[in-house]
Structure formats: C-alpha cells, structure tokens
PDB file of C-alpha atoms in Angstrom:
ATOM      1  CA  MET A  33     -13.513  23.109   1.203  1.00  0.00           C
ATOM      2  CA  THR A  34     -12.237  20.360   3.480  1.00  0.00           C
ATOM      3  CA  LEU A  35     -13.713  16.998   2.594  1.00  0.00           C
ATOM      4  CA  LYS A  36     -15.168  14.819   5.336  1.00  0.00           C
ATOM      5  CA  ILE A  37     -13.350  11.464   5.381  1.00  0.00           C
ATOM      6  CA  ALA A  38     -14.536   8.168   6.817  1.00  0.00           C
ATOM      7  CA  PHE A  39     -12.421   5.083   7.401  1.00  0.00           C
ATOM      8  CA  VAL A  40     -14.318   1.810   7.537  1.00  0.00           C
ATOM      9  CA  GLY A  41     -11.888  -0.311   9.515  1.00  0.00           C
ATOM     10  CA  VAL A  42      -8.996   1.388  11.323  1.00  0.00           C
ATOM     11  CA  GLY A  43      -6.081  -1.032  11.428  1.00  0.00           C
ATOM     12  CA  ASN A  44      -2.410  -0.505  10.561  1.00  0.00           C
ATOM     13  CA  MET A  45      -2.865   0.656   6.977  1.00  0.00           C
ATOM     14  CA  ALA A  46      -5.746   2.981   7.817  1.00  0.00           C
ATOM     15  CA  SER A  47      -3.651   4.390  10.663  1.00  0.00           C
ATOM     16  CA  ALA A  48      -0.790   5.036   8.229  1.00  0.00           C
ATOM     17  CA  ILE A  49      -3.129   6.919   5.890  1.00  0.00           C
ATOM     18  CA  ILE A  50      -4.715   8.906   8.713  1.00  0.00           C
ATOM     19  CA  GLY A  51      -1.274   9.708  10.112  1.00  0.00           C
ATOM     20  CA  GLY A  52      -0.147  10.979   6.712  1.00  0.00           C
ATOM     21  CA  LEU A  53      -3.251  13.115   6.306  1.00  0.00           C
ATOM     22  CA  ARG A  54      -2.879  14.599   9.782  1.00  0.00           C
ATOM     23  CA  ALA A  55       0.848  15.274   9.225  1.00  0.00           C
ATOM     24  CA  SER A  56       0.016  17.076   5.975  1.00  0.00           C
ATOM     25  CA  GLY A  57      -2.295  19.417   7.854  1.00  0.00           C
ATOM     26  CA  TYR A  58      -5.664  17.683   7.570  1.00  0.00           C
ATOM     27  CA  SER A  59      -7.871  18.395  10.562  1.00  0.00           C
ATOM     28  CA  GLY A  60      -8.870  15.541  12.846  1.00  0.00           C
ATOM     29  CA  ASP A  61     -12.320  17.127  13.009  1.00  0.00           C
ATOM     30  CA  ALA A  62     -12.815  16.155   9.352  1.00  0.00           C
ATOM     31  CA  ILE A  63     -11.959  12.480   9.917  1.00  0.00           C
ATOM     32  CA  VAL A  64     -14.186   9.755  11.333  1.00  0.00           C
ATOM     33  CA  GLY A  65     -13.727   6.017  11.565  1.00  0.00           C
ATOM     34  CA  SER A  66     -15.738   2.918  12.300  1.00  0.00           C
ATOM     35  CA  SER A  67     -14.616  -0.333  13.861  1.00  0.00           C
ATOM     36  CA  ILE A  68     -16.181  -3.202  15.743  1.00  0.00           C
ATOM     37  CA  ASN A  69     -13.234  -3.116  18.158  1.00  0.00           C
ATOM     38  CA  VAL A  70     -14.778  -0.483  20.374  1.00  0.00           C
ATOM     39  CA  GLU A  71     -12.096  -0.936  23.018  1.00  0.00           C
ATOM     40  CA  ASP A  72      -9.634   0.687  20.577  1.00  0.00           C
ATOM     41  CA  HIS A  73     -11.807   3.754  19.971  1.00  0.00           C
ATOM     42  CA  PRO A  74     -10.502   5.954  22.819  1.00  0.00           C
ATOM     43  CA  ARG A  75      -6.865   5.303  21.819  1.00  0.00           C
ATOM     44  CA  LEU A  76      -7.536   6.145  18.154  1.00  0.00           C
ATOM     45  CA  GLU A  77      -9.529   9.262  19.021  1.00  0.00           C
ATOM     46  CA  GLN A  78      -6.749  10.507  21.281  1.00  0.00           C
ATOM     47  CA  ARG A  79      -3.990   9.659  18.794  1.00  0.00           C
ATOM     48  CA  PHE A  80      -5.558  11.273  15.722  1.00  0.00           C
ATOM     49  CA  GLY A  81      -8.098  13.720  17.127  1.00  0.00           C
ATOM     50  CA  MET A  82     -10.805  11.928  15.131  1.00  0.00           C
ATOM     51  CA  THR A  83     -14.237  10.560  16.005  1.00  0.00           C
ATOM     52  CA  MET A  84     -14.873   6.801  16.081  1.00  0.00           C
ATOM     53  CA  TYR A  85     -18.179   5.008  15.559  1.00  0.00           C
ATOM     54  CA  ALA A  86     -19.247   1.432  16.136  1.00  0.00           C
ATOM     55  CA  ASP A  87     -21.766   1.704  13.272  1.00  0.00           C
ATOM     56  CA  ASN A  88     -20.346   1.755   9.723  1.00  0.00           C
ATOM     57  CA  LYS A  89     -23.490   3.385   8.365  1.00  0.00           C
ATOM     58  CA  GLU A  90     -23.105   6.332  10.701  1.00  0.00           C
ATOM     59  CA  ALA A  91     -19.530   6.920   9.569  1.00  0.00           C
ATOM     60  CA  VAL A  92     -20.239   6.521   5.849  1.00  0.00           C
ATOM     61  CA  ALA A  93     -23.441   8.588   5.759  1.00  0.00           C
ATOM     62  CA  ALA A  94     -21.715  11.863   6.656  1.00  0.00           C
ATOM     63  CA  ALA A  95     -18.565  11.378   4.542  1.00  0.00           C
ATOM     64  CA  ASP A  96     -17.439  12.784   1.189  1.00  0.00           C
ATOM     65  CA  VAL A  97     -14.635  10.219   0.886  1.00  0.00           C
ATOM     66  CA  VAL A  98     -14.779   6.687   2.292  1.00  0.00           C
ATOM     67  CA  PHE A  99     -11.680   4.545   2.718  1.00  0.00           C
ATOM     68  CA  LEU A 100     -12.479   0.824   2.783  1.00  0.00           C
ATOM     69  CA  CYS A 101      -9.836  -0.742   5.027  1.00  0.00           C
ATOM     70  CA  VAL A 102     -11.381  -4.018   6.136  1.00  0.00           C
ATOM     71  CA  LYS A 103     -10.083  -7.483   5.299  1.00  0.00           C
ATOM     72  CA  PRO A 104     -10.887  -8.605   1.736  1.00  0.00           C
ATOM     73  CA  ASN A 105     -12.952 -11.594   2.833  1.00  0.00           C
ATOM     74  CA  LEU A 106     -15.198  -9.302   4.896  1.00  0.00           C
ATOM     75  CA  LEU A 107     -15.519  -6.423   2.463  1.00  0.00           C
ATOM     76  CA  GLN A 108     -18.630  -7.543   0.579  1.00  0.00           C
ATOM     77  CA  SER A 109     -20.746  -7.995   3.690  1.00  0.00           C
ATOM     78  CA  VAL A 110     -19.492  -4.713   5.155  1.00  0.00           C
ATOM     79  CA  VAL A 111     -20.216  -2.716   1.986  1.00  0.00           C
ATOM     80  CA  GLU A 112     -23.625  -4.284   1.414  1.00  0.00           C
ATOM     81  CA  GLU A 113     -24.553  -3.440   4.996  1.00  0.00           C
ATOM     82  CA  PHE A 114     -24.019   0.319   4.510  1.00  0.00           C
ATOM     83  CA  ALA A 115     -24.987   0.472   0.787  1.00  0.00           C
ATOM     84  CA  THR A 116     -28.360   2.022   1.623  1.00  0.00           C
ATOM     85  CA  VAL A 117     -26.679   5.276   2.746  1.00  0.00           C
ATOM     86  CA  VAL A 118     -24.306   5.593  -0.251  1.00  0.00           C
ATOM     87  CA  ARG A 119     -24.691   8.890  -2.144  1.00  0.00           C
ATOM     88  CA  PRO A 120     -23.853   9.418  -5.856  1.00  0.00           C
ATOM     89  CA  GLU A 121     -21.327  12.190  -5.152  1.00  0.00           C
ATOM     90  CA  GLN A 122     -19.234  10.119  -2.727  1.00  0.00           C
ATOM     91  CA  LEU A 123     -15.765   8.761  -3.482  1.00  0.00           C
ATOM     92  CA  PHE A 124     -14.784   5.282  -2.284  1.00  0.00           C
ATOM     93  CA  VAL A 125     -11.135   4.243  -1.949  1.00  0.00           C
ATOM     94  CA  SER A 126     -10.401   0.566  -1.366  1.00  0.00           C
ATOM     95  CA  VAL A 127      -7.174  -0.788   0.116  1.00  0.00           C
ATOM     96  CA  ALA A 128      -8.446  -4.376   0.086  1.00  0.00           C
ATOM     97  CA  ALA A 129      -6.063  -6.605  -1.886  1.00  0.00           C
ATOM     98  CA  GLY A 130      -7.578  -8.668  -4.673  1.00  0.00           C
ATOM     99  CA  ILE A 131     -10.990  -6.972  -4.776  1.00  0.00           C
ATOM    100  CA  GLU A 132     -11.657  -5.649  -8.274  1.00  0.00           C
ATOM    101  CA  ILE A 133     -13.440  -2.395  -9.054  1.00  0.00           C
ATOM    102  CA  GLY A 134     -16.354  -4.203 -10.715  1.00  0.00           C
ATOM    103  CA  ALA A 135     -17.111  -6.087  -7.521  1.00  0.00           C
ATOM    104  CA  LEU A 136     -17.015  -2.884  -5.465  1.00  0.00           C
ATOM    105  CA  GLU A 137     -19.332  -1.123  -7.912  1.00  0.00           C
ATOM    106  CA  SER A 138     -21.790  -4.004  -7.693  1.00  0.00           C
ATOM    107  CA  TRP A 139     -21.778  -4.053  -3.898  1.00  0.00           C
ATOM    108  CA  LEU A 140     -22.154  -0.270  -3.628  1.00  0.00           C
ATOM    109  CA  GLY A 141     -25.317  -0.546  -5.694  1.00  0.00           C
ATOM    110  CA  GLN A 142     -25.100   2.653  -7.772  1.00  0.00           C
ATOM    111  CA  PRO A 143     -22.671   4.556 -10.036  1.00  0.00           C
ATOM    112  CA  VAL A 144     -20.105   6.199  -7.762  1.00  0.00           C
ATOM    113  CA  ALA A 145     -16.435   7.118  -7.969  1.00  0.00           C
ATOM    114  CA  VAL A 146     -14.208   4.216  -6.930  1.00  0.00           C
ATOM    115  CA  VAL A 147     -10.427   4.070  -6.614  1.00  0.00           C
ATOM    116  CA  ARG A 148      -8.693   0.771  -5.974  1.00  0.00           C
ATOM    117  CA  SER A 149      -5.293   1.017  -4.296  1.00  0.00           C
ATOM    118  CA  MET A 150      -2.377  -1.248  -3.482  1.00  0.00           C
ATOM    119  CA  PRO A 151      -0.240   0.423  -0.791  1.00  0.00           C
ATOM    120  CA  ASN A 152       2.599  -1.311   1.042  1.00  0.00           C
ATOM    121  CA  THR A 153       3.679  -1.498   4.669  1.00  0.00           C
ATOM    122  CA  PRO A 154       6.467   1.148   4.532  1.00  0.00           C
ATOM    123  CA  ALA A 155       3.500   3.521   4.636  1.00  0.00           C
ATOM    124  CA  LEU A 156       3.722   2.983   8.394  1.00  0.00           C
ATOM    125  CA  VAL A 157       6.962   5.023   8.422  1.00  0.00           C
ATOM    126  CA  GLY A 158       5.973   7.540   5.745  1.00  0.00           C
ATOM    127  CA  ALA A 159       7.766   5.688   2.954  1.00  0.00           C
ATOM    128  CA  GLY A 160       4.882   3.876   1.288  1.00  0.00           C
ATOM    129  CA  MET A 161       4.425   3.214  -2.405  1.00  0.00           C
ATOM    130  CA  SER A 162       0.915   2.790  -3.777  1.00  0.00           C
ATOM    131  CA  GLY A 163      -0.534   1.694  -7.083  1.00  0.00           C
ATOM    132  CA  LEU A 164      -3.869   3.350  -7.907  1.00  0.00           C
ATOM    133  CA  ILE A 165      -6.584   2.810 -10.504  1.00  0.00           C
ATOM    134  CA  ALA A 166      -9.874   4.704 -10.836  1.00  0.00           C
ATOM    135  CA  ASN A 167     -13.196   3.849 -12.420  1.00  0.00           C
ATOM    136  CA  GLU A 168     -14.886   5.955 -15.104  1.00  0.00           C
ATOM    137  CA  HIS A 169     -17.001   7.835 -12.553  1.00  0.00           C
ATOM    138  CA  THR A 170     -13.935   9.305 -10.820  1.00  0.00           C
ATOM    139  CA  SER A 171     -13.261  12.941 -11.769  1.00  0.00           C
ATOM    140  CA  GLU A 172      -9.809  14.459 -12.237  1.00  0.00           C
ATOM    141  CA  ASP A 173     -10.318  16.498  -9.070  1.00  0.00           C
ATOM    142  CA  GLN A 174     -11.094  13.318  -7.148  1.00  0.00           C
ATOM    143  CA  LYS A 175      -8.046  11.566  -8.623  1.00  0.00           C
ATOM    144  CA  ASN A 176      -5.856  14.516  -7.627  1.00  0.00           C
ATOM    145  CA  TRP A 177      -7.273  14.416  -4.100  1.00  0.00           C
ATOM    146  CA  VAL A 178      -6.533  10.695  -3.804  1.00  0.00           C
ATOM    147  CA  ALA A 179      -3.008  11.162  -5.183  1.00  0.00           C
ATOM    148  CA  ASN A 180      -2.286  13.857  -2.603  1.00  0.00           C
ATOM    149  CA  ALA A 181      -3.703  11.671   0.172  1.00  0.00           C
ATOM    150  CA  PHE A 182      -1.430   8.759  -0.728  1.00  0.00           C
ATOM    151  CA  ASP A 183       1.572  11.054  -1.223  1.00  0.00           C
ATOM    152  CA  SER A 184       1.110  12.197   2.379  1.00  0.00           C
ATOM    153  CA  PHE A 185       2.654   8.881   3.487  1.00  0.00           C
ATOM    154  CA  GLY A 186       4.907   8.118   0.510  1.00  0.00           C
ATOM    155  CA  SER A 187       4.327   8.188  -3.240  1.00  0.00           C
ATOM    156  CA  HIS A 188       2.009   6.731  -5.887  1.00  0.00           C
ATOM    157  CA  VAL A 189       1.614   5.628  -9.493  1.00  0.00           C
ATOM    158  CA  TRP A 190      -1.593   5.490 -11.535  1.00  0.00           C
ATOM    159  CA  ILE A 191      -2.345   2.274 -13.433  1.00  0.00           C
ATOM    160  CA  GLU A 192      -4.569   2.272 -16.529  1.00  0.00           C
ATOM    161  CA  ASP A 193      -5.237  -1.472 -16.826  1.00  0.00           C
ATOM    162  CA  GLU A 194      -6.612  -3.182 -13.721  1.00  0.00           C
ATOM    163  CA  ALA A 195      -4.870  -6.434 -14.683  1.00  0.00           C
ATOM    164  CA  GLN A 196      -1.598  -4.637 -13.984  1.00  0.00           C
ATOM    165  CA  MET A 197      -2.499  -4.381 -10.303  1.00  0.00           C
ATOM    166  CA  HIS A 198      -1.178  -7.928  -9.988  1.00  0.00           C
ATOM    167  CA  THR A 199       2.217  -6.657 -11.127  1.00  0.00           C
ATOM    168  CA  VAL A 200       1.945  -3.730  -8.703  1.00  0.00           C
ATOM    169  CA  THR A 201       1.440  -6.284  -5.950  1.00  0.00           C
ATOM    170  CA  ALA A 202       4.533  -8.202  -7.043  1.00  0.00           C
ATOM    171  CA  LEU A 203       6.811  -5.167  -7.453  1.00  0.00           C
ATOM    172  CA  SER A 204       5.603  -3.081  -4.538  1.00  0.00           C
ATOM    173  CA  GLY A 205       2.842  -4.480  -2.340  1.00  0.00           C
ATOM    174  CA  SER A 206       4.659  -7.698  -1.417  1.00  0.00           C
ATOM    175  CA  ALA A 207       8.182  -6.562  -2.268  1.00  0.00           C
ATOM    176  CA  PRO A 208       9.221  -5.231   1.173  1.00  0.00           C
ATOM    177  CA  ALA A 209       9.197  -8.862   2.337  1.00  0.00           C
ATOM    178  CA  TYR A 210      11.735  -9.761  -0.363  1.00  0.00           C
ATOM    179  CA  PHE A 211      14.100  -7.113   0.944  1.00  0.00           C
ATOM    180  CA  PHE A 212      13.506  -8.133   4.557  1.00  0.00           C
ATOM    181  CA  ARG A 213      14.483 -11.688   3.630  1.00  0.00           C
ATOM    182  CA  MET A 214      17.605 -10.477   1.860  1.00  0.00           C
ATOM    183  CA  LEU A 215      18.561  -8.455   4.920  1.00  0.00           C
ATOM    184  CA  GLU A 216      18.054 -11.474   7.164  1.00  0.00           C
ATOM    185  CA  VAL A 217      20.505 -13.459   5.041  1.00  0.00           C
ATOM    186  CA  MET A 218      23.055 -10.628   4.888  1.00  0.00           C
ATOM    187  CA  ILE A 219      22.914 -10.111   8.647  1.00  0.00           C
ATOM    188  CA  GLU A 220      23.391 -13.846   9.249  1.00  0.00           C
ATOM    189  CA  ALA A 221      26.384 -13.826   6.891  1.00  0.00           C
ATOM    190  CA  GLY A 222      27.923 -10.935   8.801  1.00  0.00           C
ATOM    191  CA  VAL A 223      27.431 -12.734  12.107  1.00  0.00           C
ATOM    192  CA  ALA A 224      28.978 -15.890  10.646  1.00  0.00           C
ATOM    193  CA  GLN A 225      32.075 -13.834   9.802  1.00  0.00           C
ATOM    194  CA  GLY A 226      32.426 -12.575  13.358  1.00  0.00           C
ATOM    195  CA  LEU A 227      30.391  -9.381  13.658  1.00  0.00           C
ATOM    196  CA  ASP A 228      27.791  -9.020  16.395  1.00  0.00           C
ATOM    197  CA  GLU A 229      24.185  -8.986  15.179  1.00  0.00           C
ATOM    198  CA  ALA A 230      23.531  -5.306  15.939  1.00  0.00           C
ATOM    199  CA  THR A 231      26.556  -4.179  13.949  1.00  0.00           C
ATOM    200  CA  SER A 232      25.766  -6.525  11.073  1.00  0.00           C
ATOM    201  CA  ARG A 233      22.159  -5.296  11.009  1.00  0.00           C
ATOM    202  CA  LYS A 234      23.126  -1.627  10.966  1.00  0.00           C
ATOM    203  CA  LEU A 235      25.699  -2.068   8.199  1.00  0.00           C
ATOM    204  CA  SER A 236      23.329  -4.066   5.995  1.00  0.00           C
ATOM    205  CA  THR A 237      20.186  -2.014   6.511  1.00  0.00           C
ATOM    206  CA  TYR A 238      21.880   1.344   5.998  1.00  0.00           C
ATOM    207  CA  ALA A 239      23.496   0.026   2.819  1.00  0.00           C
ATOM    208  CA  MET A 240      20.034  -0.942   1.511  1.00  0.00           C
ATOM    209  CA  LYS A 241      18.509   2.340   2.643  1.00  0.00           C
ATOM    210  CA  GLY A 242      21.307   4.326   1.018  1.00  0.00           C
ATOM    211  CA  ALA A 243      21.078   2.403  -2.251  1.00  0.00           C
ATOM    212  CA  ALA A 244      17.319   3.056  -2.417  1.00  0.00           C
ATOM    213  CA  ALA A 245      17.884   6.756  -1.712  1.00  0.00           C
ATOM    214  CA  MET A 246      20.451   7.005  -4.511  1.00  0.00           C
ATOM    215  CA  VAL A 247      18.080   5.378  -7.006  1.00  0.00           C
ATOM    216  CA  THR A 248      15.152   7.631  -6.062  1.00  0.00           C
ATOM    217  CA  GLU A 249      17.087  10.887  -5.652  1.00  0.00           C
ATOM    218  CA  LEU A 250      19.793  10.745  -8.329  1.00  0.00           C
ATOM    219  CA  ASP A 251      18.898  11.061 -11.996  1.00  0.00           C
ATOM    220  CA  GLU A 252      21.182   8.236 -13.057  1.00  0.00           C
ATOM    221  CA  ASP A 253      20.677   4.825 -14.621  1.00  0.00           C
ATOM    222  CA  ILE A 254      20.604   2.020 -12.041  1.00  0.00           C
ATOM    223  CA  ALA A 255      23.068  -0.066 -14.042  1.00  0.00           C
ATOM    224  CA  GLN A 256      25.474   2.883 -14.045  1.00  0.00           C
ATOM    225  CA  LEU A 257      25.149   3.308 -10.288  1.00  0.00           C
ATOM    226  CA  ARG A 258      26.107  -0.351  -9.963  1.00  0.00           C
ATOM    227  CA  LYS A 259      29.070   0.061 -12.312  1.00  0.00           C
ATOM    228  CA  ASN A 260      30.264   3.128 -10.395  1.00  0.00           C
ATOM    229  CA  ILE A 261      31.140   0.983  -7.362  1.00  0.00           C
ATOM    230  CA  THR A 262      32.302  -2.107  -9.243  1.00  0.00           C
ATOM    231  CA  SER A 263      36.067  -1.888  -9.735  1.00  0.00           C
ATOM    232  CA  PRO A 264      37.597  -4.443 -12.132  1.00  0.00           C
ATOM    233  CA  ASN A 265      38.630  -7.562 -10.207  1.00  0.00           C
ATOM    234  CA  GLY A 266      37.578  -5.876  -6.971  1.00  0.00           C
ATOM    235  CA  THR A 267      35.458  -6.913  -4.008  1.00  0.00           C
ATOM    236  CA  THR A 268      32.137  -5.769  -5.473  1.00  0.00           C
ATOM    237  CA  GLN A 269      32.782  -7.603  -8.716  1.00  0.00           C
ATOM    238  CA  ALA A 270      33.479 -10.794  -6.805  1.00  0.00           C
ATOM    239  CA  ALA A 271      30.140 -10.481  -5.005  1.00  0.00           C
ATOM    240  CA  LEU A 272      28.159  -9.619  -8.141  1.00  0.00           C
ATOM    241  CA  GLU A 273      29.696 -12.474 -10.133  1.00  0.00           C
ATOM    242  CA  THR A 274      28.630 -14.860  -7.382  1.00  0.00           C
ATOM    243  CA  LEU A 275      25.082 -13.495  -7.440  1.00  0.00           C
ATOM    244  CA  GLU A 276      24.924 -14.003 -11.202  1.00  0.00           C
ATOM    245  CA  GLU A 277      26.399 -17.505 -10.973  1.00  0.00           C
ATOM    246  CA  GLN A 278      23.814 -18.409  -8.330  1.00  0.00           C
ATOM    247  CA  GLY A 279      21.028 -17.207 -10.622  1.00  0.00           C
ATOM    248  CA  ILE A 280      19.801 -13.931  -9.150  1.00  0.00           C
ATOM    249  CA  GLN A 281      18.117 -12.983 -12.446  1.00  0.00           C
ATOM    250  CA  SER A 282      16.037 -16.148 -12.705  1.00  0.00           C
ATOM    251  CA  LEU A 283      15.409 -16.277  -8.944  1.00  0.00           C
ATOM    252  CA  MET A 284      14.002 -12.754  -8.646  1.00  0.00           C
ATOM    253  CA  THR A 285      12.035 -13.063 -11.893  1.00  0.00           C
ATOM    254  CA  ALA A 286      10.475 -16.299 -10.637  1.00  0.00           C
ATOM    255  CA  ALA A 287       9.599 -14.678  -7.303  1.00  0.00           C
ATOM    256  CA  VAL A 288       7.884 -11.702  -8.972  1.00  0.00           C
ATOM    257  CA  ASP A 289       6.035 -14.002 -11.383  1.00  0.00           C
ATOM    258  CA  ALA A 290       4.867 -16.270  -8.547  1.00  0.00           C
ATOM    259  CA  CYS A 291       3.577 -13.301  -6.559  1.00  0.00           C
ATOM    260  CA  ALA A 292       1.670 -11.916  -9.544  1.00  0.00           C
ATOM    261  CA  GLU A 293       0.167 -15.320 -10.329  1.00  0.00           C
ATOM    262  CA  ARG A 294      -0.991 -15.804  -6.741  1.00  0.00           C
ATOM    263  CA  SER A 295      -2.532 -12.339  -6.835  1.00  0.00           C
ATOM    264  CA  LYS A 296      -4.503 -13.360  -9.937  1.00  0.00           C
ATOM    265  CA  GLU A 297      -5.670 -16.552  -8.215  1.00  0.00           C
ATOM    266  CA  LEU A 298      -6.854 -14.635  -5.162  1.00  0.00           C
ATOM    267  CA  GLY A 299      -8.658 -12.154  -7.355  1.00  0.00           C
ATOM    268  CA  LYS A 300     -10.567 -14.974  -9.033  1.00  0.00           C
ATOM    269  CA  GLU A 301     -11.414 -16.518  -5.664  1.00  0.00           C
ATOM    270  CA  PHE A 302     -12.929 -13.256  -4.410  1.00  0.00           C
ATOM    271  CA  ALA A 303     -14.734 -12.700  -7.717  1.00  0.00           C
ATOM    272  CA  ASN A 304     -16.379 -16.129  -7.468  1.00  0.00           C
ATOM    273  CA  LYS A 305     -17.688 -15.638  -3.944  1.00  0.00           C
TER     274      LYS A 305
END
C-alpha cells in the first residue's frame, strides 16, 4: 500500500525530500503539501505532480505520514493549529533543527509515532546525510519507511540518544559550510599563485569530491588513504606538515565543539518557549 504523505511547509529541504521520493518512484498523487505562500502552489504542483493546500489541517487530515518542514520558531503554533485532526496511527517526521521529540509529542497532543531528523543541504543534489531518532511509538516498519525516504536523496544514520543530535548537527548538518569555507580559501590561494578562478575552483572542488568518494566507496582506513599519497619529503608532506603546525587538529575540534554547544543552547531556547 502506498502511504499518503503530507508536507507542512514546502521550502528547499521539503523539495529535496519530495524530489527524492518522486525519483525513487513515489507517485505525485500520493503527496500533498501545505504552504501559506499560495503564489508558489502552481509551480510546486507542476514540478512534482502533487497537490498543494493553503490549509495545514486539510493536508494533515488525509495523510499517513506528515513531514514538518516549517521554521523551528513557527513549529509550535503550526502544530497546535492542526492538532485537532491528528490520528493515533499517523507518523510525524520533523526536519526542524533544535526541536526535541518531547516538545513535538506535547504539541501533537496524543501518543503518535515521531521521528526527528537532521538532514543537510547536499540533499538538494541527492547527496544528503541525515541523522534520525524515533520515539517509542514508532514501529520498525515506520522506521524502515523513514530510512528509505531519506535514502532517496542520500543516506542516513539512526541515533539512540537524542543528546547526540547536537553532534550530528556539528558533524553533518552544519558541516557542508566548513568545507565550503575551506574551498573558498583553496580557490583564493590558487588565484594568488596565478590560476584563473574557474580553473582553481574546478581543481579544488573535484579534489574534495574525489576524496569524499574514495572514503565512502573504498573499504580502507582514512589515515591509510592519506598515507598512500604522502611521499616522504614530497609535496603532500610539506602541505600536511604545515596544516599540523598551524593547528588543524585543535581548530577543527574547536569548530565542531562550538557548533554542538550552540545547538544545545538553541535547543534549550526552544524548550523554554
């Protein structure tokens, strides 16, 4: 049986999820969405073959699975507005950063299956990575369905302790920005040495893309992959020694720690509202 899916809020991340579902063979007839931006409805309906509503209640009432894709600061009011049509057998999947499962359960008003997710923006190009955690009301079949949905635009990991979602944010949710910043610096360095920007960008970005592909596709230790291209007293060694001297270990550790700590702070702010 094909489950009926509703998306409350249809922005970039929701579009990535819908695109993945459609690419994996899910019918547009089984997908509905709701958004206050009614001027976007015709474009979304044409793009995905789905039906859009202006009323969240109308979208949620007919759905088996509901993706909550609105901004975190708006989520409570949105959920409480449609809570009267929530059914016990429904599954709710949140992509709102910082909103804990307990808060969602409270707003929904009754025991229902809830999965909290932390996807990242590479989902927009089918290369997303998502951390997932489910509440006690979520069945194995529902968890498998959610895993397949998120794999349709990348991959996933399940987390057992919700506190670890802060680490997921630091290692995956926010991490693409770290790599973007690194690429910016590498491209600028290439330009400073005489290359044009387009050439410098292509060389740097394909090197990063290739390194990521080797790590994900080859069954080899990352340290060994690094050693394989580091000849004694060679060019790579010179670069790596400079990175170590400049403190790459402490720098990246501090960045990950700062991201996780800020995620905790935001979580407390939302919990206290």
